[in-house]
Short mmCIF file of C-alpha atoms in Angstrom, two decimals:
data_model
loop_
_atom_site.label_atom_id
_atom_site.label_comp_id
_atom_site.label_asym_id
_atom_site.label_seq_id
_atom_site.Cartn_x
_atom_site.Cartn_y
_atom_site.Cartn_z
CA MET A 22 26.61 54.71 100.73
CA ALA A 23 26.25 58.30 99.77
CA SER A 24 29.47 60.33 100.71
CA ARG A 25 28.42 63.21 103.44
CA PRO A 26 31.21 65.58 104.32
CA ASP A 27 33.20 66.22 107.48
CA THR A 28 31.00 68.58 110.16
CA GLU A 29 31.86 70.83 112.96
CA ASN A 30 27.99 71.85 112.96
CA TYR A 31 28.45 70.59 116.48
CA LEU A 32 24.92 71.60 117.81
CA SER A 33 23.16 69.68 114.68
CA LEU A 34 24.86 66.25 115.69
CA PHE A 35 22.70 67.04 119.74
CA LEU A 36 19.95 68.54 118.88
CA ASN A 37 19.23 64.93 116.92
CA ASN A 38 20.43 62.87 118.82
CA THR A 39 23.03 62.01 115.78
CA PRO A 40 24.68 58.70 116.35
CA LEU A 41 28.55 59.16 117.09
CA MET A 42 31.19 56.38 116.85
CA ASP A 43 34.16 57.01 119.04
CA VAL A 44 37.60 55.31 117.79
CA ARG A 45 39.39 57.37 121.24
CA ALA A 46 41.38 54.07 123.12
CA PRO A 47 38.61 52.65 126.17
CA VAL A 48 40.44 54.32 129.23
CA GLU A 49 39.65 57.77 127.15
CA PHE A 50 35.82 57.27 126.78
CA ALA A 51 35.13 55.86 130.36
CA LYS A 52 36.55 59.64 131.81
CA GLY A 53 34.07 60.48 129.52
CA SER A 54 31.62 61.29 125.87
CA PHE A 55 28.83 61.37 124.98
CA PRO A 56 25.12 60.29 124.98
CA GLY A 57 24.61 57.51 123.29
CA ALA A 58 27.62 57.49 122.45
CA LEU A 59 29.42 53.91 120.66
CA ASN A 60 33.10 53.16 121.56
CA ALA A 61 34.87 51.39 118.92
CA PRO A 62 38.34 52.30 118.83
CA LEU A 63 41.12 52.46 116.53
CA MET A 64 43.98 51.69 119.38
CA ASN A 65 43.45 49.72 122.54
CA ASP A 66 44.65 51.35 126.30
CA GLU A 67 47.96 49.79 125.89
CA GLU A 68 48.61 49.95 122.54
CA ARG A 69 47.91 53.96 122.93
CA HIS A 70 50.10 53.29 125.82
CA ARG A 71 53.05 52.61 122.98
CA VAL A 72 52.30 54.36 120.34
CA GLY A 73 52.18 58.25 122.68
CA ILE A 74 55.87 56.84 124.25
CA CYS A 75 57.32 56.93 120.58
CA TYR A 76 55.63 59.70 119.44
CA LYS A 77 56.91 61.73 122.98
CA GLU A 78 60.33 60.04 121.95
CA LYS A 79 60.98 59.38 118.54
CA GLY A 80 58.49 62.22 116.63
CA GLN A 81 54.62 61.83 114.49
CA GLU A 82 55.80 59.45 112.41
CA GLU A 83 57.71 56.92 114.22
CA ALA A 84 54.43 56.98 116.19
CA ILE A 85 52.48 56.57 112.92
CA GLN A 86 54.18 53.31 111.67
CA LEU A 87 54.20 51.24 115.09
CA GLY A 88 50.24 52.53 115.12
CA HIS A 89 50.61 50.10 111.59
CA GLN A 90 52.34 47.36 113.37
CA LEU A 91 50.27 47.09 116.58
CA VAL A 92 47.07 47.13 114.23
CA TYR A 93 47.49 45.21 111.11
CA GLY A 94 45.85 41.87 110.00
CA ASP A 95 43.10 39.74 112.78
CA ILE A 96 43.06 43.19 114.97
CA LYS A 97 42.68 44.69 111.90
CA ALA A 98 40.00 43.49 110.56
CA GLN A 99 37.71 42.92 113.72
CA ARG A 100 38.08 46.34 114.40
CA MET A 101 37.50 46.99 110.72
CA GLU A 102 34.88 44.79 111.11
CA ALA A 103 33.41 46.87 114.55
CA TRP A 104 33.45 50.35 111.96
CA LYS A 105 31.87 48.82 109.44
CA ARG A 106 28.69 48.09 111.27
CA PHE A 107 28.39 51.45 113.00
CA ALA A 108 28.43 53.31 109.42
CA ILE A 109 25.54 50.51 108.06
CA SER A 110 23.51 50.99 111.09
CA ASN A 111 24.14 54.99 111.32
CA PRO A 112 23.91 55.84 108.06
CA GLU A 113 23.33 59.35 109.34
CA GLY A 114 26.69 59.29 112.16
CA TYR A 115 29.86 60.42 112.39
CA LEU A 116 32.85 59.36 114.34
CA PHE A 117 35.93 61.48 116.13
CA CYS A 118 39.13 60.74 117.72
CA PHE A 119 39.79 63.42 120.36
CA ARG A 120 40.97 66.25 118.16
CA GLY A 121 39.38 65.30 114.76
CA GLY A 122 43.32 64.71 113.62
CA LEU A 123 45.37 61.25 112.86
CA ARG A 124 43.08 58.05 114.63
CA SER A 125 39.59 59.78 113.52
CA LYS A 126 41.18 60.14 109.77
CA LEU A 127 43.09 57.21 109.93
CA THR A 128 40.38 54.93 110.90
CA GLN A 129 37.86 57.47 108.30
CA GLN A 130 40.59 56.45 105.34
CA TRP A 131 40.25 52.27 106.61
CA ILE A 132 36.33 52.24 105.85
CA LYS A 133 37.06 54.13 102.90
CA ASP A 134 39.09 51.75 101.53
CA ALA A 135 36.69 48.90 102.55
CA GLY A 136 34.39 50.88 100.33
CA ILE A 137 32.01 52.90 102.61
CA ASP A 138 32.33 56.96 102.81
CA TYR A 139 32.10 58.03 106.54
CA PRO A 140 33.00 61.68 107.70
CA LEU A 141 34.49 62.66 111.15
CA VAL A 142 33.49 65.38 113.17
CA GLN A 143 36.14 68.23 112.91
CA GLY A 144 38.24 68.69 116.14
CA GLY A 145 36.64 65.58 117.32
CA TYR A 146 35.97 64.41 121.38
CA LYS A 147 37.60 67.84 122.13
CA ALA A 148 35.85 70.56 120.21
CA LEU A 149 32.94 69.67 120.81
CA ARG A 150 33.36 69.34 124.58
CA ARG A 151 34.16 72.46 124.82
CA PHE A 152 31.14 72.78 122.48
CA LEU A 153 29.24 71.41 125.27
CA ILE A 154 30.82 73.12 128.49
CA ASP A 155 30.61 77.07 126.84
CA SER A 156 26.85 76.05 125.68
CA LEU A 157 26.18 74.98 129.21
CA GLU A 158 26.97 77.93 130.37
CA ASN A 159 25.19 80.25 128.21
CA LEU A 160 22.52 78.46 128.53
CA ILE A 161 22.75 78.26 132.60
CA ALA A 162 23.21 82.31 132.65
CA SER A 163 20.70 83.04 130.06
CA ASP A 164 17.68 80.96 130.46
CA ASP A 165 14.50 81.45 133.17
CA PHE A 166 14.07 78.02 135.22
CA HIS A 167 11.17 77.25 137.40
CA ILE A 168 11.98 74.87 140.87
CA ILE A 169 10.26 72.21 141.77
CA SER A 170 10.35 71.09 145.83
CA GLY A 171 7.90 69.39 148.10
CA ARG A 172 8.93 67.57 151.12
CA THR A 173 10.60 63.74 150.58
CA GLY A 174 8.29 61.46 149.20
CA THR A 175 6.22 63.81 147.45
CA GLY A 176 7.09 62.62 143.49
CA LYS A 177 8.01 65.35 142.27
CA THR A 178 10.27 63.06 139.98
CA ARG A 179 6.82 61.70 138.81
CA VAL A 180 5.41 64.74 138.24
CA LEU A 181 8.07 66.90 136.44
CA GLN A 182 8.40 64.80 133.76
CA GLN A 183 5.20 65.93 133.35
CA LEU A 184 5.24 69.17 132.99
CA PRO A 185 5.83 71.01 129.73
CA ASN A 186 10.15 72.21 129.44
CA PRO A 187 11.46 69.25 132.40
CA VAL A 188 15.23 68.57 133.09
CA ASP A 189 15.98 65.31 135.24
CA LEU A 190 18.32 66.44 137.33
CA GLU A 191 18.72 62.78 139.11
CA GLY A 192 18.57 60.87 135.76
CA LEU A 193 20.66 62.78 134.44
CA ALA A 194 23.06 61.72 136.79
CA ASN A 195 20.66 58.01 137.32
CA HIS A 196 20.96 58.91 141.39
CA ARG A 197 18.04 59.80 142.97
CA GLY A 198 19.75 62.71 144.68
CA SER A 199 19.38 61.11 148.49
CA SER A 200 20.91 58.67 150.81
CA PHE A 201 18.72 56.37 149.79
CA GLY A 202 19.01 57.77 146.05
CA ARG A 203 22.28 54.99 144.78
CA GLN A 204 20.37 52.88 141.66
CA VAL A 205 21.62 48.91 140.90
CA THR A 206 23.30 50.63 138.09
CA PRO A 207 26.44 53.10 138.37
CA GLN A 208 26.53 56.57 138.00
CA PRO A 209 27.97 58.28 134.74
CA SER A 210 31.59 59.72 135.09
CA GLN A 211 31.08 63.67 136.36
CA VAL A 212 32.19 64.40 132.93
CA ASP A 213 29.44 61.98 131.34
CA PHE A 214 26.90 64.18 134.21
CA GLU A 215 28.13 67.78 132.66
CA ASN A 216 27.88 67.39 128.85
CA ARG A 217 24.47 65.05 129.29
CA LEU A 218 22.63 68.04 131.13
CA ALA A 219 24.59 70.01 128.71
CA VAL A 220 22.84 68.06 125.72
CA ALA A 221 19.20 68.09 128.08
CA MET A 222 19.74 71.48 128.36
CA LEU A 223 20.60 72.42 124.85
CA ARG A 224 17.02 70.25 123.93
CA ALA A 225 14.98 72.31 126.76
CA HIS A 226 15.98 75.91 124.64
CA HIS A 227 16.07 74.90 121.05
CA LEU A 228 13.21 72.19 120.76
CA VAL A 229 10.88 73.60 123.27
CA GLY A 230 11.14 76.82 124.78
CA GLY A 231 10.02 78.22 127.85
CA PRO A 232 10.93 77.82 131.49
CA VAL A 233 13.54 75.38 132.44
CA TYR A 234 11.41 73.18 135.44
CA LEU A 235 14.08 71.24 137.72
CA GLU A 236 14.06 69.68 140.11
CA ASP A 237 15.22 71.53 144.05
CA GLU A 238 18.35 69.37 144.25
CA SER A 239 21.71 69.58 146.45
CA ARG A 240 25.10 70.54 144.72
CA LEU A 241 25.65 67.29 145.39
CA VAL A 242 23.38 64.70 143.13
CA GLY A 243 24.83 61.70 144.55
CA ARG A 244 28.26 61.80 143.29
CA CYS A 245 27.81 63.79 140.22
CA ALA A 246 28.24 67.92 141.67
CA MET A 247 25.46 70.67 139.61
CA PRO A 248 28.39 74.01 137.94
CA ASP A 249 27.62 75.75 140.67
CA SER A 250 26.22 78.54 138.58
CA LEU A 251 23.04 76.15 137.99
CA LYS A 252 23.32 75.89 141.64
CA GLU A 253 22.85 80.04 142.18
CA ARG A 254 20.05 80.10 139.60
CA MET A 255 18.13 77.65 141.02
CA ALA A 256 18.79 79.19 144.47
CA HIS A 257 16.63 82.25 143.53
CA ALA A 258 14.46 80.66 141.21
CA PRO A 259 10.32 80.33 141.51
CA LEU A 260 9.14 77.62 143.20
CA LEU A 261 6.76 74.71 142.61
CA ILE A 262 5.09 73.35 145.59
CA LEU A 263 4.36 69.68 145.84
CA GLU A 264 2.00 68.89 148.13
CA GLN A 265 1.04 64.87 148.77
CA THR A 266 -1.12 63.46 152.38
CA LEU A 267 1.59 61.68 154.55
CA GLU A 268 0.17 58.48 153.45
CA ASP A 269 0.41 58.94 149.68
CA ARG A 270 4.25 60.17 150.85
CA THR A 271 5.33 56.89 152.59
CA ARG A 272 3.91 54.87 149.89
CA ILE A 273 5.35 56.45 146.82
CA ILE A 274 8.74 55.93 148.86
CA ARG A 275 7.56 52.36 149.27
CA GLU A 276 6.73 51.96 145.70
CA ASP A 277 9.86 53.86 145.43
CA TYR A 278 12.47 52.65 147.06
CA VAL A 279 11.68 48.80 148.25
CA GLU A 280 9.15 47.52 145.68
CA GLY A 281 11.09 48.72 142.66
CA MET A 282 14.54 48.47 144.03
CA SER A 283 14.37 45.30 145.05
CA ALA A 284 13.28 43.86 141.50
CA ASP A 285 15.40 46.16 140.08
CA TYR A 286 18.54 44.32 142.47
CA MET A 287 17.17 40.71 141.46
CA ARG A 288 16.48 41.35 138.48
CA ARG A 289 19.91 41.84 137.49
CA ASP A 290 21.42 39.75 140.45
CA GLY A 291 18.94 36.41 140.23
CA GLU A 292 16.63 36.73 143.48
CA GLU A 293 18.86 34.90 145.59
CA THR A 294 21.65 36.95 145.96
CA GLY A 295 19.39 40.28 145.33
CA TRP A 296 17.90 40.23 148.10
CA LEU A 297 20.42 40.30 150.08
CA ASN A 298 22.06 42.58 148.04
CA PHE A 299 18.31 44.83 147.84
CA CYS A 300 19.29 44.32 152.49
CA ASP A 301 22.67 45.79 152.14
CA TYR A 302 21.22 48.57 150.04
CA LEU A 303 18.39 49.41 151.68
CA LEU A 304 19.90 49.22 155.13
CA GLY A 305 23.18 50.90 154.36
CA ALA A 306 21.35 54.11 153.23
CA LEU A 307 20.24 54.21 156.90
CA GLU A 308 23.58 53.62 157.96
CA ARG A 309 24.76 56.81 156.67
CA ILE A 310 22.35 59.25 158.56
CA SER A 311 23.04 57.36 160.97
CA LYS A 312 24.93 59.98 162.90
CA ARG A 313 22.44 62.50 162.37
CA LEU A 314 19.35 60.51 163.71
CA GLY A 315 21.22 59.75 166.90
CA GLY A 316 21.71 56.46 167.86
CA GLU A 317 18.67 55.58 169.62
CA ARG A 318 16.23 56.82 166.42
CA HIS A 319 18.57 54.57 164.34
CA GLY A 320 18.67 51.14 166.60
CA GLN A 321 14.69 52.23 166.60
CA LEU A 322 14.49 52.46 162.56
CA ARG A 323 16.70 49.59 161.73
CA SER A 324 14.80 47.23 163.98
CA LEU A 325 11.79 47.97 162.28
CA MET A 326 13.60 47.68 159.16
CA GLU A 327 14.79 44.54 159.91
CA GLN A 328 11.44 43.77 160.68
CA ALA A 329 9.99 44.50 157.64
CA LEU A 330 12.46 43.37 155.14
CA THR A 331 11.88 39.44 157.75
CA GLN A 332 7.98 39.81 156.16
CA GLN A 333 8.81 40.77 153.10
CA GLU A 334 11.16 37.80 152.88
CA ARG A 335 8.95 36.13 153.92
CA THR A 336 5.95 36.21 152.43
CA GLY A 337 6.21 39.76 150.58
CA ASP A 338 3.60 42.19 151.48
CA VAL A 339 5.64 45.14 151.51
CA HIS A 340 3.24 47.29 153.80
CA THR A 341 5.03 46.23 156.90
CA HIS A 342 7.93 48.66 155.82
CA ASN A 343 5.79 51.81 156.51
CA ALA A 344 7.13 51.88 159.89
CA TRP A 345 10.16 52.75 159.60
CA ILE A 346 8.99 55.30 156.27
CA GLN A 347 6.51 57.20 158.24
CA PRO A 348 8.83 58.31 160.88
CA LEU A 349 11.81 58.87 158.90
CA LEU A 350 9.65 61.55 157.29
CA GLN A 351 8.25 63.07 159.88
CA ASN A 352 10.46 63.02 162.47
CA TYR A 353 14.01 63.22 160.08
CA TYR A 354 13.44 64.32 156.28
CA ASP A 355 9.62 66.85 157.50
CA PRO A 356 12.12 69.38 159.25
CA MET A 357 14.83 69.55 156.90
CA TYR A 358 12.61 71.01 154.54
CA ASP A 359 10.35 72.63 156.77
CA TYR A 360 13.24 74.77 157.78
CA GLN A 361 14.18 75.14 154.30
CA LEU A 362 11.25 76.31 152.78
CA SER A 363 10.95 78.79 155.15
CA GLN A 364 13.76 80.95 153.83
CA LYS A 365 12.25 80.92 150.48
CA ARG A 366 8.65 82.00 150.92
CA GLY A 367 9.10 84.24 148.85
CA ARG A 368 9.50 83.56 145.53
CA ILE A 369 6.32 80.45 145.67
CA LEU A 370 4.27 80.73 142.29
CA VAL A 371 1.30 77.28 143.05
CA ARG A 372 1.61 75.56 145.89
CA GLY A 373 -0.77 71.94 145.69
CA GLY A 374 -0.74 68.40 144.76
CA PRO A 375 -0.04 66.42 141.47
CA ASP A 376 -2.82 68.16 139.26
CA ALA A 377 -2.46 71.86 140.41
CA VAL A 378 1.08 71.73 140.19
CA ILE A 379 0.65 70.16 136.55
CA GLY A 380 -1.91 71.92 135.70
CA TRP A 381 -0.54 75.41 136.37
CA ALA A 382 2.33 74.67 134.95
CA ASN A 383 0.06 73.46 131.64
CA ASP A 384 -1.65 76.80 131.90
CA SER A 385 0.95 79.07 132.16
CA SER A 386 3.01 77.16 129.17
CA ALA A 387 0.07 78.32 126.97
CA ALA A 388 -0.42 82.11 128.20
#
């Protein structure tokens, strides 16, 4: 493998989706890393903890000696194999630790002793994270944003992905942004979400250009919080209003939250357990808005939902779900949206169906 220099060109790493090997301990990785990074630690959590205590009490030299005592023999060989596999599979990649210091340099040296010269990221995770934080704030302040809005069920995310320069906040947060928005896989940590958002914004700015299209969201997308500065810019950005018939909205909700989610749960958990977990998900989402619905309305919708689930389980027919989806849209979500939109009327660029919104955005981009 040809020798490559260490790097501090952080922008290039993120724009090119460069493979990154994170040699920090698993507990550090779990708190946050970068899109696509692989955790291949030099030390596990317990080893790192012991070395950290030794460093504080006895200094760097003693800590390094303890590290060598803890990572040796078969343990060292296993970790070396993981690093070598990564290096061979990702010849354009880099490795990093927290500050680009002892751990990454030791990993680099051990790989080199095995015949592979592999570069590291200077400054490590700390420098990469600072670069993303600063870049995100600069882009939020300087870029133009267009917001796609519309009533619940209009398929905003579907349309967003067909616009010229989209950043999918719900995709980055792995959550659809409502009481029913939870996915079968967990959300990223807050740090991971922020890092994903920064990388997506960098790519939108440098690789595509022009206004960035975002979906209208509250500050919290599930448990992931958008930066206050971004939410403030979005609150004053021009709007594209997506409109659909009630029938189409009902179908989209049913496809996403009933057909799609039941399939996802059963794919993950097996048919029987997956079905039970899907039912818990749907009924639990309704329960979370029960106070805002009011006791009587919640009871009516829950009864309709339970009947629809029974029908779906017995026959596979999902259309009975329309009986709770439509009144939930008309009597709960629509009044909230209509009030919010009434505060934004001066910012509307275009309104209409998917073809009208997508056509306007493409024409605007080409102009």
